[in-house]
CSV table of C-alpha atoms and ligand atoms in Angstrom, one decimal:
chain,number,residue,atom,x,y,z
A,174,UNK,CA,-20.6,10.2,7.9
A,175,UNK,CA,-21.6,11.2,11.3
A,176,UNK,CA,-18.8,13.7,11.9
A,177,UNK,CA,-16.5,15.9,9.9
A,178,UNK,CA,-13.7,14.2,9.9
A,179,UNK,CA,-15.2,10.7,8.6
A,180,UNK,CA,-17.3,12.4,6.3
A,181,UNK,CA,-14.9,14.7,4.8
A,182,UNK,CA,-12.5,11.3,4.4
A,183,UNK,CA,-15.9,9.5,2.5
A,184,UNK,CA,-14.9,12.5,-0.1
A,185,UNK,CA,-11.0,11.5,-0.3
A,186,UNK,CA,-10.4,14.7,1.8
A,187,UNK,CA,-10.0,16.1,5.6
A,188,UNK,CA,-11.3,17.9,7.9
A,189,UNK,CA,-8.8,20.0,10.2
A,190,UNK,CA,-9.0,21.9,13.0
A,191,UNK,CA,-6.2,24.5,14.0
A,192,UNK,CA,-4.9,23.2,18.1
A,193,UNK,CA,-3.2,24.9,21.0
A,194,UNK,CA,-1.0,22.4,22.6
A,195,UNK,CA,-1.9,24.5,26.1
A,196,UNK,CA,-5.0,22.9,25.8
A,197,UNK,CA,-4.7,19.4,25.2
A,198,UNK,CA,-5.8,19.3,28.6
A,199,UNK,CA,-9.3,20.7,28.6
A,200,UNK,CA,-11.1,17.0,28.6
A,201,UNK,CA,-13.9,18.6,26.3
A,202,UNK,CA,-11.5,20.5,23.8
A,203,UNK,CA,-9.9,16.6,23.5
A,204,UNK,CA,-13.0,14.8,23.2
A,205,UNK,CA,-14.5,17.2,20.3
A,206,UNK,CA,-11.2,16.9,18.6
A,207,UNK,CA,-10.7,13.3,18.7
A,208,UNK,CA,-13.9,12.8,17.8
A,209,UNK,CA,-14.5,15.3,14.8
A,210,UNK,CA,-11.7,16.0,12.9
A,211,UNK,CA,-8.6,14.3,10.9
A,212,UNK,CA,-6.1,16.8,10.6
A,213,UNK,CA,-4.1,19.8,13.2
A,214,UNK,CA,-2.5,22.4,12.7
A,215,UNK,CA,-0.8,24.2,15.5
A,216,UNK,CA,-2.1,27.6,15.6
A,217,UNK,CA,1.3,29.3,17.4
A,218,UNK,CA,3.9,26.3,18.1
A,219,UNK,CA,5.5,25.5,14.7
A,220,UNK,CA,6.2,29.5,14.0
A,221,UNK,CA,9.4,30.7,13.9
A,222,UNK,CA,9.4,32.4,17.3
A,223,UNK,CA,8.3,29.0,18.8
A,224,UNK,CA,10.6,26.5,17.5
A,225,UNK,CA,13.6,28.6,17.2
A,226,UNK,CA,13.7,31.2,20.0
A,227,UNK,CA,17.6,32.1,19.9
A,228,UNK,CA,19.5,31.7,16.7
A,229,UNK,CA,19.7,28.1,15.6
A,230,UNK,CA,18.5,27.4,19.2
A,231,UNK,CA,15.6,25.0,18.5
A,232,UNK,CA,12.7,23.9,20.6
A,233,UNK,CA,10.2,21.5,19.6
A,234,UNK,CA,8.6,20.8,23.2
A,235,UNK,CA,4.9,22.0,21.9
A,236,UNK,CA,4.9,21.4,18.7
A,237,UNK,CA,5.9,17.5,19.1
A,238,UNK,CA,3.0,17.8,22.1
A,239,UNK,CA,0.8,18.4,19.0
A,240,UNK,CA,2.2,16.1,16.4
A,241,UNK,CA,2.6,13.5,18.5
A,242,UNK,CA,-1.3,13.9,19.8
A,243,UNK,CA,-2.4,13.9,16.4
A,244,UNK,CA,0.0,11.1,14.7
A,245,UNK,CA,-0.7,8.8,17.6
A,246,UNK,CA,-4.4,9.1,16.9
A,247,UNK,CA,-3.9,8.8,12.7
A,248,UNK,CA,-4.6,12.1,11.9
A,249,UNK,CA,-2.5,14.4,9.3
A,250,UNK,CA,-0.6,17.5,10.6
A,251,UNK,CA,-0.6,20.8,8.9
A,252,UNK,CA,3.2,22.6,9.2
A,253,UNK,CA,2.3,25.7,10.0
A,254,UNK,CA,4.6,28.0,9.3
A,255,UNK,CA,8.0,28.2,8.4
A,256,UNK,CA,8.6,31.5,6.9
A,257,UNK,CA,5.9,34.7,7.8
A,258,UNK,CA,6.5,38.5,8.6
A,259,UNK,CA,4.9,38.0,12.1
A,260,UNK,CA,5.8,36.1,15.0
A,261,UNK,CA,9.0,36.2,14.5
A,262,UNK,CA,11.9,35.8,16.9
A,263,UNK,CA,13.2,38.9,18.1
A,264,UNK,CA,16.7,38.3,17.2
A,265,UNK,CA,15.3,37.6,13.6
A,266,UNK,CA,13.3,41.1,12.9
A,267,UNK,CA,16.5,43.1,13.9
A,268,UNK,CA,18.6,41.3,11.1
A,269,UNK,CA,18.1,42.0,7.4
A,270,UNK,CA,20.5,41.3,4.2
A,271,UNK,CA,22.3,38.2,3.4
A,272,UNK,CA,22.5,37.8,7.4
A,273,UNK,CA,18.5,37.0,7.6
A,274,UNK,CA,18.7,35.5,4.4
A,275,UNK,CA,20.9,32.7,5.4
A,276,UNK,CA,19.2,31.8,8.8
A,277,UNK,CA,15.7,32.1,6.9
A,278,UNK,CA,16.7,29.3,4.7
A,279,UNK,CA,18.8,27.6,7.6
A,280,UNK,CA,15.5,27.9,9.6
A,281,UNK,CA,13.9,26.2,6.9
A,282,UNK,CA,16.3,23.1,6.6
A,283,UNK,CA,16.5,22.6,10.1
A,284,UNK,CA,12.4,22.6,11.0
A,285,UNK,CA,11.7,20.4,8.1
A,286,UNK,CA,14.4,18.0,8.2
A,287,UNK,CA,13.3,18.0,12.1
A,288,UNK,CA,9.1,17.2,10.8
A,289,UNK,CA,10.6,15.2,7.7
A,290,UNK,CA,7.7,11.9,7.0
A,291,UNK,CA,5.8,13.8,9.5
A,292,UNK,CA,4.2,16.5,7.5
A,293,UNK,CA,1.0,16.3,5.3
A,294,UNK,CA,1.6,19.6,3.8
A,295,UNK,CA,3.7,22.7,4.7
A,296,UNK,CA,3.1,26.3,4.9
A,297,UNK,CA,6.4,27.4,4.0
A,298,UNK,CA,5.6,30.9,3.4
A,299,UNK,CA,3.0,32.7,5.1
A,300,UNK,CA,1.2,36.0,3.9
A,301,UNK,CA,3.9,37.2,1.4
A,302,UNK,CA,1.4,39.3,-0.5
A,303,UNK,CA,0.2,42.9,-0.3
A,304,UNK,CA,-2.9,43.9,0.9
A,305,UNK,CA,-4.8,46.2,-1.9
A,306,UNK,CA,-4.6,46.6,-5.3
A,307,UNK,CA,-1.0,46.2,-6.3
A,308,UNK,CA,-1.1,42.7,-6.5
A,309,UNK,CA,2.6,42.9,-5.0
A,310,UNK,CA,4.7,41.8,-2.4
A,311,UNK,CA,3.8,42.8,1.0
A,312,UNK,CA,7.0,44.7,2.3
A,313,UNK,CA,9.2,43.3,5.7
A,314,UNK,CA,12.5,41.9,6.5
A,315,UNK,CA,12.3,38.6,4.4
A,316,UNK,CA,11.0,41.2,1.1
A,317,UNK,CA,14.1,43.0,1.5
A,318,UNK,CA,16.4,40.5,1.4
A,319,UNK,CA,15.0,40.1,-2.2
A,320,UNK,CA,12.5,38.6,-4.0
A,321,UNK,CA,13.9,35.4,-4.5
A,322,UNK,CA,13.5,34.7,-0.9
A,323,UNK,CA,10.2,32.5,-1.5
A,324,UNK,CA,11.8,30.3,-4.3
A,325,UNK,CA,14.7,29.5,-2.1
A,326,UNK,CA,12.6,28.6,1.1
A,327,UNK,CA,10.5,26.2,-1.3
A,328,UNK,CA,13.5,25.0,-2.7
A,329,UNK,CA,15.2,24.7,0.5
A,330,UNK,CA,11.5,22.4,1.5
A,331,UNK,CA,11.8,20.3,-0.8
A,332,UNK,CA,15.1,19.4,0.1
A,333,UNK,CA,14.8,19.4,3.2
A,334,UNK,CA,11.1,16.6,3.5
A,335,UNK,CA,10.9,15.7,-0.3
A,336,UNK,CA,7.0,13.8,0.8
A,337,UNK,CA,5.8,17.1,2.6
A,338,UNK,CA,3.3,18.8,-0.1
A,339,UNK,CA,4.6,22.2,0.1
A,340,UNK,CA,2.0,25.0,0.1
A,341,UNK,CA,1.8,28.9,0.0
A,342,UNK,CA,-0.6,30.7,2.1
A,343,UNK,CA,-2.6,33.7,2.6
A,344,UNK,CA,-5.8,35.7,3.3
A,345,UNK,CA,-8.1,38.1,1.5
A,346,UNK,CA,-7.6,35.8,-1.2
A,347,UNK,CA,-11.6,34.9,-1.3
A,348,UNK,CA,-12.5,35.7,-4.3
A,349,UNK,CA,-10.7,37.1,-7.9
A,350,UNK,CA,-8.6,40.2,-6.5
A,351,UNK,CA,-5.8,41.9,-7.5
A,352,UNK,CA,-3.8,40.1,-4.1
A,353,UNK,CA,-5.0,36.4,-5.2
A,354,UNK,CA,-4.2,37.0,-8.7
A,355,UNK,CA,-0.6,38.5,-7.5
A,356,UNK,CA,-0.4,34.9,-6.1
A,357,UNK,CA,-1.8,33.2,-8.9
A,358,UNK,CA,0.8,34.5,-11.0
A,359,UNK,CA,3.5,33.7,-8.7
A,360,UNK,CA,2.1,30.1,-8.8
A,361,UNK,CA,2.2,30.2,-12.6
A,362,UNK,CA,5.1,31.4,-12.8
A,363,UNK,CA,6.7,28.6,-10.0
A,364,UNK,CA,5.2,26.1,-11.9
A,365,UNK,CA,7.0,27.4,-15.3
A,366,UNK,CA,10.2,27.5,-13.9
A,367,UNK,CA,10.0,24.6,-11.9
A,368,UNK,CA,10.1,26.0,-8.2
A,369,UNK,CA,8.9,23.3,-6.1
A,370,UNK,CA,4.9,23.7,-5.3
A,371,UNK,CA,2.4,22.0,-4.2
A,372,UNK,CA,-0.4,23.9,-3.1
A,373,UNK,CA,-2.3,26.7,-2.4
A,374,UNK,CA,-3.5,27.8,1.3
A,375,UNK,CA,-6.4,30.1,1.4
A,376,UNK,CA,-7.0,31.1,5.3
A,377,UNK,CA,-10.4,32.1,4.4
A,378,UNK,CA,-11.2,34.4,7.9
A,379,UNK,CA,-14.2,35.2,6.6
A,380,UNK,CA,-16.9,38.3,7.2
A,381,UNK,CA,-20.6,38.0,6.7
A,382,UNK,CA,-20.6,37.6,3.2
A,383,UNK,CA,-18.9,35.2,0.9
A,384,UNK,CA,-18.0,36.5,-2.6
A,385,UNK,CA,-19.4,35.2,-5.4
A,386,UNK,CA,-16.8,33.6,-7.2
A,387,UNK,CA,-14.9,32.1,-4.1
A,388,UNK,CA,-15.4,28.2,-6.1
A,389,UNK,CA,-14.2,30.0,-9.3
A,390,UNK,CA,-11.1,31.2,-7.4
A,391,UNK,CA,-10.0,28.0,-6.5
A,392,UNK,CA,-10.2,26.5,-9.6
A,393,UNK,CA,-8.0,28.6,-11.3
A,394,UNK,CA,-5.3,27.9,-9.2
A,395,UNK,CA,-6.1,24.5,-9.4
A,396,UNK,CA,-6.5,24.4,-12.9
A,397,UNK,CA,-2.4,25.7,-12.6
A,398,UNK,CA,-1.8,21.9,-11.5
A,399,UNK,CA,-1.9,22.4,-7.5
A,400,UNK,CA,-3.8,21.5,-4.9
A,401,UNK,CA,-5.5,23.8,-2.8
A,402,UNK,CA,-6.5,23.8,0.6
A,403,UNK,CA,-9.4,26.0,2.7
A,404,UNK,CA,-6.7,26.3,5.8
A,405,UNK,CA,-7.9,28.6,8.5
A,406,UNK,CA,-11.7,28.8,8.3
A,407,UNK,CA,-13.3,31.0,10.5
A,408,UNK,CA,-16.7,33.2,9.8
A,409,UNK,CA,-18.0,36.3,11.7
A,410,UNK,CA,-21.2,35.3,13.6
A,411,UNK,CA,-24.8,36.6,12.3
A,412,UNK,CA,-27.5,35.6,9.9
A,413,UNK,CA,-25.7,34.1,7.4
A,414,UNK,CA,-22.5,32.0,9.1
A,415,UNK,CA,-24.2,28.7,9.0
A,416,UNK,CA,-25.0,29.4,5.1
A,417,UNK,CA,-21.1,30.2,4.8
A,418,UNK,CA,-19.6,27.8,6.2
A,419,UNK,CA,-21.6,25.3,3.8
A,420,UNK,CA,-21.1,27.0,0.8
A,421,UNK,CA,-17.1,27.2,1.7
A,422,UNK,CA,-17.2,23.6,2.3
A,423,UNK,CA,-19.5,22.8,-0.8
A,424,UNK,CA,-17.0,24.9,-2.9
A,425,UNK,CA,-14.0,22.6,-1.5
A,426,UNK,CA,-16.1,19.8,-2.7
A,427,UNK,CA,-16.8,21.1,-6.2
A,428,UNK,CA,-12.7,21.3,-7.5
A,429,UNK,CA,-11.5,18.6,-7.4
A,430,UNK,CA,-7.9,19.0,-6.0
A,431,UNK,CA,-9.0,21.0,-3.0
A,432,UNK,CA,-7.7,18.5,-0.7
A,433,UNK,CA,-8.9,19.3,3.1
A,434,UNK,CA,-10.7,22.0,5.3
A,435,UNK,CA,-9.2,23.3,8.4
A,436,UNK,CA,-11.1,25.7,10.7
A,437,UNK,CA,-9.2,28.1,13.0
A,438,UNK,CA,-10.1,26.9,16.2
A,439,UNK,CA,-12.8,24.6,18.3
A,440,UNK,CA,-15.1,26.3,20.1
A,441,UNK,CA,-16.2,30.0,20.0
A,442,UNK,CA,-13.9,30.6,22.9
A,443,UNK,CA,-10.9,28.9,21.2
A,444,UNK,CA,-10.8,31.4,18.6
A,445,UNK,CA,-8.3,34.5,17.6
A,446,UNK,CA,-11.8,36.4,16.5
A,447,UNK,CA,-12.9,37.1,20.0
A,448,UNK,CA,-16.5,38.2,20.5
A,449,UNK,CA,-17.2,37.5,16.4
A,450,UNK,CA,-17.8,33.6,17.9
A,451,UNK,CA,-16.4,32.1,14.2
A,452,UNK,CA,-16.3,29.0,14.8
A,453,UNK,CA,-18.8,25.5,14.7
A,454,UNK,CA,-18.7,25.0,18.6
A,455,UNK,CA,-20.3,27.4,21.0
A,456,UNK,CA,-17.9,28.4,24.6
A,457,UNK,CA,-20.0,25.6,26.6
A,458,UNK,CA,-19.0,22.9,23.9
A,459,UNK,CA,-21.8,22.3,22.3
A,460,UNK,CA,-22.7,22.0,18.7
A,461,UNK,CA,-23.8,25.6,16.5
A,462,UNK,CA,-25.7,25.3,13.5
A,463,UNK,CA,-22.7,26.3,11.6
A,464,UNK,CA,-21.3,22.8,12.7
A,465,UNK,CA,-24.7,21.3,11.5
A,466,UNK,CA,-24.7,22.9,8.4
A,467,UNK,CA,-21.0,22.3,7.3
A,468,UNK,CA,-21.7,18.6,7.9
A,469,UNK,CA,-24.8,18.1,6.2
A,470,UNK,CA,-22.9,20.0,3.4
A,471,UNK,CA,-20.2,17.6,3.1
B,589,XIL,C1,-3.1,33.7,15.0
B,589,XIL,C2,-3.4,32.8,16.2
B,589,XIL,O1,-4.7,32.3,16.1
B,589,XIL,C3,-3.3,33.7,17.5
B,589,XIL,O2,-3.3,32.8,18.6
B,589,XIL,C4,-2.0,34.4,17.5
B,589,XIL,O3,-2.0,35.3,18.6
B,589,XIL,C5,-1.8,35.2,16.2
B,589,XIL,O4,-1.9,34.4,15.1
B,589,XIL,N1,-3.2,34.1,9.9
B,589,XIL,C6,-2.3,33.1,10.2
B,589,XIL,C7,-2.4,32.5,11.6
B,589,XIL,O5,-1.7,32.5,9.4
B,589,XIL,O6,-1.1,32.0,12.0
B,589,XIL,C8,-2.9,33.5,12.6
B,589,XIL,O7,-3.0,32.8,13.9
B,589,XIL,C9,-4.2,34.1,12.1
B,589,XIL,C10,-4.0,34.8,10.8
């Protein structure tokens, strides 16, 4: 194919790019977008202090400017996220106990019965996992209300958009660590007991080196009976970015149930990473080698 998105869909998968709906404005953000990729994600308008701002209070207004750009142009939409330690509303971080359980899991419902048919695949929980070598829980409000809480938001999910494939994500999972293998034994152990899952996220914000068994990661999770997805893909500028961004995409390529790559962001300028310039687009729009590289890898 001639563009990411085609040629990622030649290989039965997509290629994603994370949006601002503040943006859909900039003629040349648009045009790159509609032209190169198959999937969105909202980078900031489907999280929790977006869409509900007061307690069961819900506002959609962005997030449906996204979904409905994307739907009405036939590509899939990334939920992302429903439950996450950060950007949460303030009335949410000052509550804790059975209190935050219940509107956690109400927030849940509501979002995804809201998205329900909508939704190629959920983020339901965002970033659970501990830095480090504990392989544990990262600790916040949602932790403390006990360690159930992410088998009841994935249960709640399910219920909730039963066609949604509902995923866990995180970072510093790119490689075989004591945090991704904390996951993978979550996963496992999901799987065992039945807890509704789907998939695997891994954000992949990447440095200037990829480790070496980044393919070999995936596959053990996949080899656990989910998909897995790259799902925020962005790599520190230098020598080697063009070289990582093709072997991250020639590693989706290689397992067989990773389903789709998204990258953070469109142009260099678009990006959370400031001045490390991440992404495939340089801040005038045009094309980087990175992008040149991750196509002819794909
Ligand atoms: C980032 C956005 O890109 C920023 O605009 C925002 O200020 C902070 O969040 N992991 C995630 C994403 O799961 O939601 C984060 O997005 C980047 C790290």
């Amino acid at each position: 194919g001639t563009t990411l998105g085609t040629s990622a869909a030649e290989k039965g998968r997509y290629f994603g790019a994370a949006i601002a709906a503040g943006k859909l404005s900039d003629s040349q953000y648009v045009n790159i977008l509609n032209t190169e990729f198959n999937s969105v994600t909202a980078e900031n308008e489907m999280k929790w202090d977006a869409t509900e701002p007061q307690q069961n209070v819900f506002n959609y207004t962005n997030a449906d400017r996204i979904v409905n750009h994307a739907r009405s142009r036939g590509m899939s939409v990334r939920g992302h996220a429903l439950l996450w330690h950060a950007q949460q509303p303030g009335w949410a971080q000052n509550m804790s106990g059975s209190a935050l359980r219940n509107a956690a899991i109400n927030h849940v419902t509501k979002v995804a019965t809201y998205y329900r048919g909508k939704i190629h695949s959920w983020d339901v929980v965002n970033e659970a996992f501990a830095d480090g070598g504990s392989g544990g829980r990262r600790d916040s409000n949602l932790q403390r209300t006990g360690n159930d809480w992410i088998e009841a938001a994935f249960r709640a999910a399910r219920a909730a958009d039963p066609g949604a494939k509902l995923c866990y994500n995180d970072y510093n999972t790119d490689g075989i660590n004591a945090k991704s293998t904390g996951i993978y034994n979550m996963v496992r152990d999901f799987k065992s007991r039945g807890v509704p899952i789907d998939c695997v996220g891994f954000q992949s914000h990447l440095g200037t080196t990829l480790s070496s068994d980044y393919q070999a990661n995936l596959q053990r999770f996949a080899d656990l009976g989910v998909d897995v997805q790259i799902t925020e893909l962005d790599v520190m500028k230098g020598s080697n970015q063009a070289n990582i961004f093709a072997q991250v995409t020639r590693a989706c390529l290689a397992v067989s149930r990773c389903t789709g790559i998204t990258v953070w962001g469109i142009r260099d300028s678009d990006s959370w990473r400031g001045s490390d310039d991440a992404l495939l687009w340089d801040r005038s729009g045009n094309k980087k080698q990175a992008y040149h590289s991750t196509l002819e890898a794909l």
